[in-house]
Amino acid sequence: MKLRAITLKDVRRFTDPVRIDGIADGVNVLCAPNEFGKSTVFDALRALFFVPHSSRGKEIAQLRPHAGGAPEVTVEIETPEGIFHVSKRWFSKPEARVSRAGVLIAQADMAEAWIGQLLGGGDGGPSGLLWVRQGLTSLADGSNKEQQAALDARRDLLSSVTGEVEAMTGGRRMDAALARCREELAAYTTATGKPRAGGSWAEAVQQVDALAADRDAFAKRVDTLQSALTERTKFKRELAEIEAPDAIADRQARLAAASALHKEALAHADKVAAAVRALESATKTAERAQRDLATLSTARKDQSDALQKDKDATAKLKEAIAARAEAEQAHKDAISTHETAEARLKRAEELLGQVQARAAALAANERRTELQDRITKAGVARQAVETATAEASVGPDIAGIDRLRGLTAALATARALRDSTATRVTMRYTPGHEGSVRDGDSLLEHDKAHPVHTDTVLHVDGLGALTIHPGEGPEGLADVTRAERDLAKALSGFGYSAIEEALHAHHKRQEALGRLTGVQAELAALAPKGIEDLQRQLAALPMAMSEDQVDLPEADEAEAEWQAAKRQAGEFAATREAVRERRDTARTKGAEATVRQEAAAERLEMASAALRRLASQDEAELAVQTKQAETMREQAEVELKDIRDTAPDIAATAATLKRVQSVADAARNRIDALRPAIAALTERISGNAGEAVEEQLQEADEKLELARERLARVEREVKVLQRLQGVLDGARSEARDRYFEPIAAELRPLMHLLWPDAELNWADDSLLPQSLTRNGQVESVDVLSGGTQEQIAFLVRLAFARLLAKGGRHAPVILDDALVYTDDDRIERMFDALHRQAGDLQIIVLSCRQRAFRELGGKALQIIGGAR
Amino acid sequence: LPLHEDEDTAKALDALLPTADRRNTLLRIKAGGWTSLAGHAALRAAAQLHAPEFALLDLIANGLGTLHNITDLDAIDQAGAMRLAAERLMAEANDDALAESDRDIAAAALNRLYAYTTEGSR
């Protein structure tokens, strides 16, 4: 079905007929401002197709004009069967008519049935899916009835191309099976697949763990028991071996033999020691004989040599002593001469100091006189400064006197102004009567205007009093009064009553200021850093010269004497140092000669002593004794060698004895350790035997085996349920994808116009998109922006329209302001989508966004006729 | 008495029964889980065998599911997702390339699906 023309009469504002014709295939656009009647056209079309002509319901009542009337709607439609006119009128003479080429096809209920069949049955048919009323941009908007109609339309459409959704996804049977599977699985596991606390899986795991722990404990005790038995058997066998009579006898025999051998070795060692001592004695005797023989020969030679050297050393010692005495005397003389020169130098230095002190004292006397004079003058100048400063602070300064002069000038000006407008009296005396008219005490001068400011009485001598009333008086009286008050106040501020006093005081102040500058300069010249500084300099000067300084020599004489004494002292100091070195050399040589003489004397004494000791010995006799001693030494060597060659290894016999002894000790210690250990093991074995540990272990093994079998069954059950749930979920998901694939295939290229790689995910119950997958992120449609939701709804409707068209059920898509949140960039892409889908569709777009929809293109529609 | 597939139901009942003072014991045992028809029979026989030893021994087995040998998948569904799931499980159960344990799990899952769809809600 495609719309070609629409006519409205008595529909809301359109009380006169209006018509939209020329509706083409593809995109048609009716763009007009608000309140133009676009939504009225939409509602009228809905009423024509979905509201029976007999209805007087709210939906039809809303179509009536305010003035009343019978709404009437007529459309011209094109179907494969031809061009039809379908019209309806409500309220007054309601009717429904279908005609073709002026021939009535059906009317009233037959016409309604014809329309219903045209739409595919149902209350809303595909129109609920494809017709978007203003303000309802979401797919799930509208009344419950409209939503249900749209759902039915979607289900009908999808089922017609892919089969019933129930049949595809398993429906309630699948839900029940999955719910049962999940319920049973939930009794075992958590949502993450771990054993649920308190569930039979967790209980089986805990039971296995607990029984395994018990079994391990028993096994450990059995192992302990087995170990004790094995150990006790080993200990008993070892004890029996150690305590066997043969073993004891053998250990004793070995100990006795080792002990005897070691004693024999020790005795032989004593013999070796004795032979060694004999050899040492013979060796010493032979050495002493050889030494005596050599000593005798050497002593005779040394005595002669030592005697000669002693003589030489004694002679040199005498020479050295004489030289040292001479040097000592020379040194004493040099010290004396040097000390005399030093005393002269000291006196010369003292005299020079006194001469220099005298010169300083003379210079200080002059400076003292100058300072005292400056201090006196500075004191006078400072007094003058203080006086001038005090006088310069009295009387008005320049600013003050300028202000007073200004006020005086202002007063004069005010008075002049006053006088210029004042009543004036001019007296011209006749000769001889000068001064006969007075104003108070002052005489009126001849031929001079005398201003009269207030009531004034002029006294005329001889005639009486002449009273003058100046009336309102001159102008400026108040200014004069104010100027006088200001001047008086300013003068009073300085302590004066007249400007002349102030001028006099100012003059004196200026004089004092001029004087102050002069005396300040004088004081600065006399005492730049103040009088106190001069006094400090005075106090720091040296004392005055004493009387005994008067007899001192002149300074150049004292300087010459000091230089001569200094030179002489230096020369004598050098001489003293040279003599001291010579004396020290003489002392050293004397000491060396003494040492050499003493050494020579000692050697002579040694040689003489040796000769004295051997004087009784004959040299030939000494040679015989030496030979005999050597022979005895050789015999002792031979005897020692013989004894050593036959000596047993005492270290080996000692080691053997130690080893055999340790074997015997170890046997005793081991016996002492084994007996209590065997007793303790016997005690432990007896205790475990009473508790039947092995039987308990066997029982624990059996329980553990049963628990493990149960756990295995539970785990298998969990795997079965998990596998079943996975298969069911996967199958349903796959079936759902297959169910929605036709609409998804239509929608995919449209979606990619806006979002490359985006996919919509569908809900089984509403058959509407429930989420959008973009860039790997899944976003619920509900949380998307208004613009995005609106665009998805728009594209979904276009996709459904295309699907309908493919099924041979062409229905126009009517969109009344369906894009209200979409921005300018995306709206152009939505226009592209419109044109892409419009190939075999009819799309009618109603919009108030005239500027934005100018870019949409398509066929422009107009509402013609009518009076608004 | 929770039971699992392939579990010896008679042995499980024996393990559950108290050993002391049976003559003065009133006992009601509620069996749950899954077992084969033979398992059901063995459980009933064991209960009847021990019943005289107790003052009362009452076995409630209507919560114990029955597992069948599945050959006809039409009993589960003729088409759609349920049929697809059943076919997948059947294929896994008969797939020699899979491990014995995986085939066993798939067969048991198919059996359970059959039980769900034929028994309805318990």
PDB file of C-alpha atoms in Angstrom, chain A residues 256-395:
ATOM      1  CA  ALA A 256      96.345 -54.839  77.762  1.00  0.00           C
ATOM      2  CA  ALA A 257      98.535 -55.416  74.706  1.00  0.00           C
ATOM      3  CA  ALA A 258      98.440 -51.777  73.662  1.00  0.00           C
ATOM      4  CA  SER A 259      99.264 -50.651  77.199  1.00  0.00           C
ATOM      5  CA  ALA A 260     102.353 -52.990  77.410  1.00  0.00           C
ATOM      6  CA  LEU A 261     103.708 -51.839  74.097  1.00  0.00           C
ATOM      7  CA  HIS A 262     103.351 -48.222  75.088  1.00  0.00           C
ATOM      8  CA  LYS A 263     105.204 -48.764  78.416  1.00  0.00           C
ATOM      9  CA  GLU A 264     108.081 -50.437  76.579  1.00  0.00           C
ATOM     10  CA  ALA A 265     108.281 -47.518  74.176  1.00  0.00           C
ATOM     11  CA  LEU A 266     108.382 -45.057  77.072  1.00  0.00           C
ATOM     12  CA  ALA A 267     111.300 -46.945  78.719  1.00  0.00           C
ATOM     13  CA  HIS A 268     113.282 -46.908  75.484  1.00  0.00           C
ATOM     14  CA  ALA A 269     112.660 -43.213  75.218  1.00  0.00           C
ATOM     15  CA  ASP A 270     114.294 -42.728  78.647  1.00  0.00           C
ATOM     16  CA  LYS A 271     117.407 -44.521  77.347  1.00  0.00           C
ATOM     17  CA  VAL A 272     117.544 -42.231  74.323  1.00  0.00           C
ATOM     18  CA  ALA A 273     117.315 -39.195  76.585  1.00  0.00           C
ATOM     19  CA  ALA A 274     120.217 -40.431  78.692  1.00  0.00           C
ATOM     20  CA  ALA A 275     122.345 -40.995  75.575  1.00  0.00           C
ATOM     21  CA  VAL A 276     121.497 -37.515  74.378  1.00  0.00           C
ATOM     22  CA  ARG A 277     122.582 -36.024  77.674  1.00  0.00           C
ATOM     23  CA  ALA A 278     125.884 -37.976  77.514  1.00  0.00           C
ATOM     24  CA  LEU A 279     126.531 -36.692  73.998  1.00  0.00           C
ATOM     25  CA  GLU A 280     125.825 -33.137  75.050  1.00  0.00           C
ATOM     26  CA  SER A 281     128.260 -33.408  77.966  1.00  0.00           C
ATOM     27  CA  ALA A 282     131.039 -34.821  75.750  1.00  0.00           C
ATOM     28  CA  THR A 283     130.416 -32.153  73.168  1.00  0.00           C
ATOM     29  CA  LYS A 284     130.691 -29.381  75.749  1.00  0.00           C
ATOM     30  CA  THR A 285     133.920 -30.814  77.140  1.00  0.00           C
ATOM     31  CA  ALA A 286     135.457 -30.970  73.654  1.00  0.00           C
ATOM     32  CA  GLU A 287     134.318 -27.463  72.805  1.00  0.00           C
ATOM     33  CA  ARG A 288     135.713 -26.050  76.060  1.00  0.00           C
ATOM     34  CA  ALA A 289     139.108 -27.696  75.394  1.00  0.00           C
ATOM     35  CA  GLN A 290     139.193 -26.304  71.859  1.00  0.00           C
ATOM     36  CA  ARG A 291     138.182 -22.868  73.126  1.00  0.00           C
ATOM     37  CA  ASP A 292     140.898 -22.789  75.808  1.00  0.00           C
ATOM     38  CA  LEU A 293     143.515 -23.709  73.254  1.00  0.00           C
ATOM     39  CA  ALA A 294     142.382 -20.996  70.875  1.00  0.00           C
ATOM     40  CA  THR A 295     142.011 -18.442  73.638  1.00  0.00           C
ATOM     41  CA  LEU A 296     145.561 -18.908  74.796  1.00  0.00           C
ATOM     42  CA  SER A 297     146.935 -18.307  71.326  1.00  0.00           C
ATOM     43  CA  THR A 298     144.717 -15.302  70.644  1.00  0.00           C
ATOM     44  CA  ALA A 299     145.254 -13.688  74.052  1.00  0.00           C
ATOM     45  CA  ARG A 300     148.992 -13.541  73.607  1.00  0.00           C
ATOM     46  CA  LYS A 301     148.585 -11.787  70.286  1.00  0.00           C
ATOM     47  CA  ASP A 302     145.829  -9.434  71.538  1.00  0.00           C
ATOM     48  CA  GLN A 303     147.785  -8.298  74.592  1.00  0.00           C
ATOM     49  CA  SER A 304     150.609  -6.907  72.474  1.00  0.00           C
ATOM     50  CA  ASP A 305     148.241  -5.178  70.088  1.00  0.00           C
ATOM     51  CA  ALA A 306     146.076  -3.778  72.892  1.00  0.00           C
ATOM     52  CA  LEU A 307     149.037  -2.349  74.721  1.00  0.00           C
ATOM     53  CA  GLN A 308     150.106  -0.287  71.730  1.00  0.00           C
ATOM     54  CA  LYS A 309     146.566   0.984  71.089  1.00  0.00           C
ATOM     55  CA  ASP A 310     146.116   1.964  74.731  1.00  0.00           C
ATOM     56  CA  LYS A 311     149.236   4.139  74.539  1.00  0.00           C
ATOM     57  CA  ASP A 312     148.002   5.869  71.375  1.00  0.00           C
ATOM     58  CA  ALA A 313     144.555   6.468  72.812  1.00  0.00           C
ATOM     59  CA  THR A 314     145.903   7.906  76.050  1.00  0.00           C
ATOM     60  CA  ALA A 315     148.064  10.398  74.122  1.00  0.00           C
ATOM     61  CA  LYS A 316     145.143  11.540  71.983  1.00  0.00           C
ATOM     62  CA  LEU A 317     142.966  11.899  75.072  1.00  0.00           C
ATOM     63  CA  LYS A 318     145.413  14.317  76.623  1.00  0.00           C
ATOM     64  CA  GLU A 319     145.435  16.401  73.475  1.00  0.00           C
ATOM     65  CA  ALA A 320     141.671  16.497  73.368  1.00  0.00           C
ATOM     66  CA  ILE A 321     141.391  17.578  77.004  1.00  0.00           C
ATOM     67  CA  ALA A 322     143.770  20.470  76.420  1.00  0.00           C
ATOM     68  CA  ALA A 323     141.869  21.614  73.321  1.00  0.00           C
ATOM     69  CA  ARG A 324     138.533  21.479  75.159  1.00  0.00           C
ATOM     70  CA  ALA A 325     139.869  23.620  78.058  1.00  0.00           C
ATOM     71  CA  GLU A 326     141.030  26.236  75.592  1.00  0.00           C
ATOM     72  CA  ALA A 327     137.674  26.270  73.825  1.00  0.00           C
ATOM     73  CA  GLU A 328     135.790  26.555  77.109  1.00  0.00           C
ATOM     74  CA  GLN A 329     137.803  29.641  78.105  1.00  0.00           C
ATOM     75  CA  ALA A 330     137.303  31.261  74.682  1.00  0.00           C
ATOM     76  CA  HIS A 331     133.554  30.691  74.995  1.00  0.00           C
ATOM     77  CA  LYS A 332     133.417  32.340  78.416  1.00  0.00           C
ATOM     78  CA  ASP A 333     135.277  35.384  77.037  1.00  0.00           C
ATOM     79  CA  ALA A 334     132.878  35.664  74.072  1.00  0.00           C
ATOM     80  CA  ILE A 335     129.838  35.487  76.411  1.00  0.00           C
ATOM     81  CA  SER A 336     131.214  38.285  78.542  1.00  0.00           C
ATOM     82  CA  THR A 337     131.977  40.519  75.538  1.00  0.00           C
ATOM     83  CA  HIS A 338     128.529  39.876  74.073  1.00  0.00           C
ATOM     84  CA  GLU A 339     126.716  40.630  77.322  1.00  0.00           C
ATOM     85  CA  THR A 340     128.587  43.965  77.589  1.00  0.00           C
ATOM     86  CA  ALA A 341     127.485  44.887  74.054  1.00  0.00           C
ATOM     87  CA  GLU A 342     123.869  43.885  74.837  1.00  0.00           C
ATOM     88  CA  ALA A 343     123.871  46.149  77.921  1.00  0.00           C
ATOM     89  CA  ARG A 344     125.068  49.070  75.792  1.00  0.00           C
ATOM     90  CA  LEU A 345     122.323  48.383  73.230  1.00  0.00           C
ATOM     91  CA  LYS A 346     119.668  48.311  75.933  1.00  0.00           C
ATOM     92  CA  ARG A 347     120.769  51.653  77.302  1.00  0.00           C
ATOM     93  CA  ALA A 348     120.813  53.161  73.797  1.00  0.00           C
ATOM     94  CA  GLU A 349     117.255  51.855  73.157  1.00  0.00           C
ATOM     95  CA  GLU A 350     115.966  53.351  76.423  1.00  0.00           C
ATOM     96  CA  LEU A 351     117.564  56.694  75.626  1.00  0.00           C
ATOM     97  CA  LEU A 352     116.094  56.679  72.118  1.00  0.00           C
ATOM     98  CA  GLY A 353     112.631  55.892  73.546  1.00  0.00           C
ATOM     99  CA  GLN A 354     112.875  58.790  75.949  1.00  0.00           C
ATOM    100  CA  VAL A 355     113.926  61.162  73.135  1.00  0.00           C
ATOM    101  CA  GLN A 356     110.995  60.010  70.966  1.00  0.00           C
ATOM    102  CA  ALA A 357     108.562  60.420  73.916  1.00  0.00           C
ATOM    103  CA  ARG A 358     109.802  63.927  74.404  1.00  0.00           C
ATOM    104  CA  ALA A 359     109.143  64.770  70.716  1.00  0.00           C
ATOM    105  CA  ALA A 360     105.599  63.348  71.002  1.00  0.00           C
ATOM    106  CA  ALA A 361     104.896  65.339  74.121  1.00  0.00           C
ATOM    107  CA  LEU A 362     105.938  68.526  72.366  1.00  0.00           C
ATOM    108  CA  ALA A 363     103.591  67.806  69.439  1.00  0.00           C
ATOM    109  CA  ALA A 364     100.735  66.983  71.840  1.00  0.00           C
ATOM    110  CA  ASN A 365     101.075  70.334  73.603  1.00  0.00           C
ATOM    111  CA  GLU A 366     100.377  72.194  70.354  1.00  0.00           C
ATOM    112  CA  ARG A 367      97.415  69.946  69.503  1.00  0.00           C
ATOM    113  CA  ARG A 368      95.973  70.362  73.008  1.00  0.00           C
ATOM    114  CA  THR A 369      96.058  74.168  72.716  1.00  0.00           C
ATOM    115  CA  GLU A 370      94.316  74.007  69.336  1.00  0.00           C
ATOM    116  CA  LEU A 371      91.618  71.615  70.560  1.00  0.00           C
ATOM    117  CA  GLN A 372      90.876  73.642  73.672  1.00  0.00           C
ATOM    118  CA  ASP A 373      90.469  76.770  71.518  1.00  0.00           C
ATOM    119  CA  ARG A 374      88.088  74.975  69.125  1.00  0.00           C
ATOM    120  CA  ILE A 375      86.033  73.534  71.984  1.00  0.00           C
ATOM    121  CA  THR A 376      85.590  77.025  73.449  1.00  0.00           C
ATOM    122  CA  LYS A 377      84.524  78.546  70.122  1.00  0.00           C
ATOM    123  CA  ALA A 378      82.258  75.639  69.336  1.00  0.00           C
ATOM    124  CA  GLY A 379      80.525  76.055  72.698  1.00  0.00           C
ATOM    125  CA  VAL A 380      79.796  79.685  71.843  1.00  0.00           C
ATOM    126  CA  ALA A 381      78.538  78.718  68.374  1.00  0.00           C
ATOM    127  CA  ARG A 382      76.285  75.997  69.797  1.00  0.00           C
ATOM    128  CA  GLN A 383      74.758  78.519  72.206  1.00  0.00           C
ATOM    129  CA  ALA A 384      74.111  80.855  69.251  1.00  0.00           C
ATOM    130  CA  VAL A 385      72.462  77.995  67.316  1.00  0.00           C
ATOM    131  CA  GLU A 386      70.168  77.221  70.213  1.00  0.00           C
ATOM    132  CA  THR A 387      69.226  80.899  70.583  1.00  0.00           C
ATOM    133  CA  ALA A 388      68.566  81.326  66.842  1.00  0.00           C
ATOM    134  CA  THR A 389      66.597  78.068  66.745  1.00  0.00           C
ATOM    135  CA  ALA A 390      64.399  79.256  69.597  1.00  0.00           C
ATOM    136  CA  GLU A 391      63.811  82.632  67.891  1.00  0.00           C
ATOM    137  CA  ALA A 392      63.139  80.977  64.494  1.00  0.00           C
ATOM    138  CA  SER A 393      60.315  78.958  66.001  1.00  0.00           C
ATOM    139  CA  VAL A 394      58.401  82.083  67.138  1.00  0.00           C
ATOM    140  CA  GLY A 395      55.977  83.893  64.820  1.00  0.00           C
TER     141      GLY A 395
END
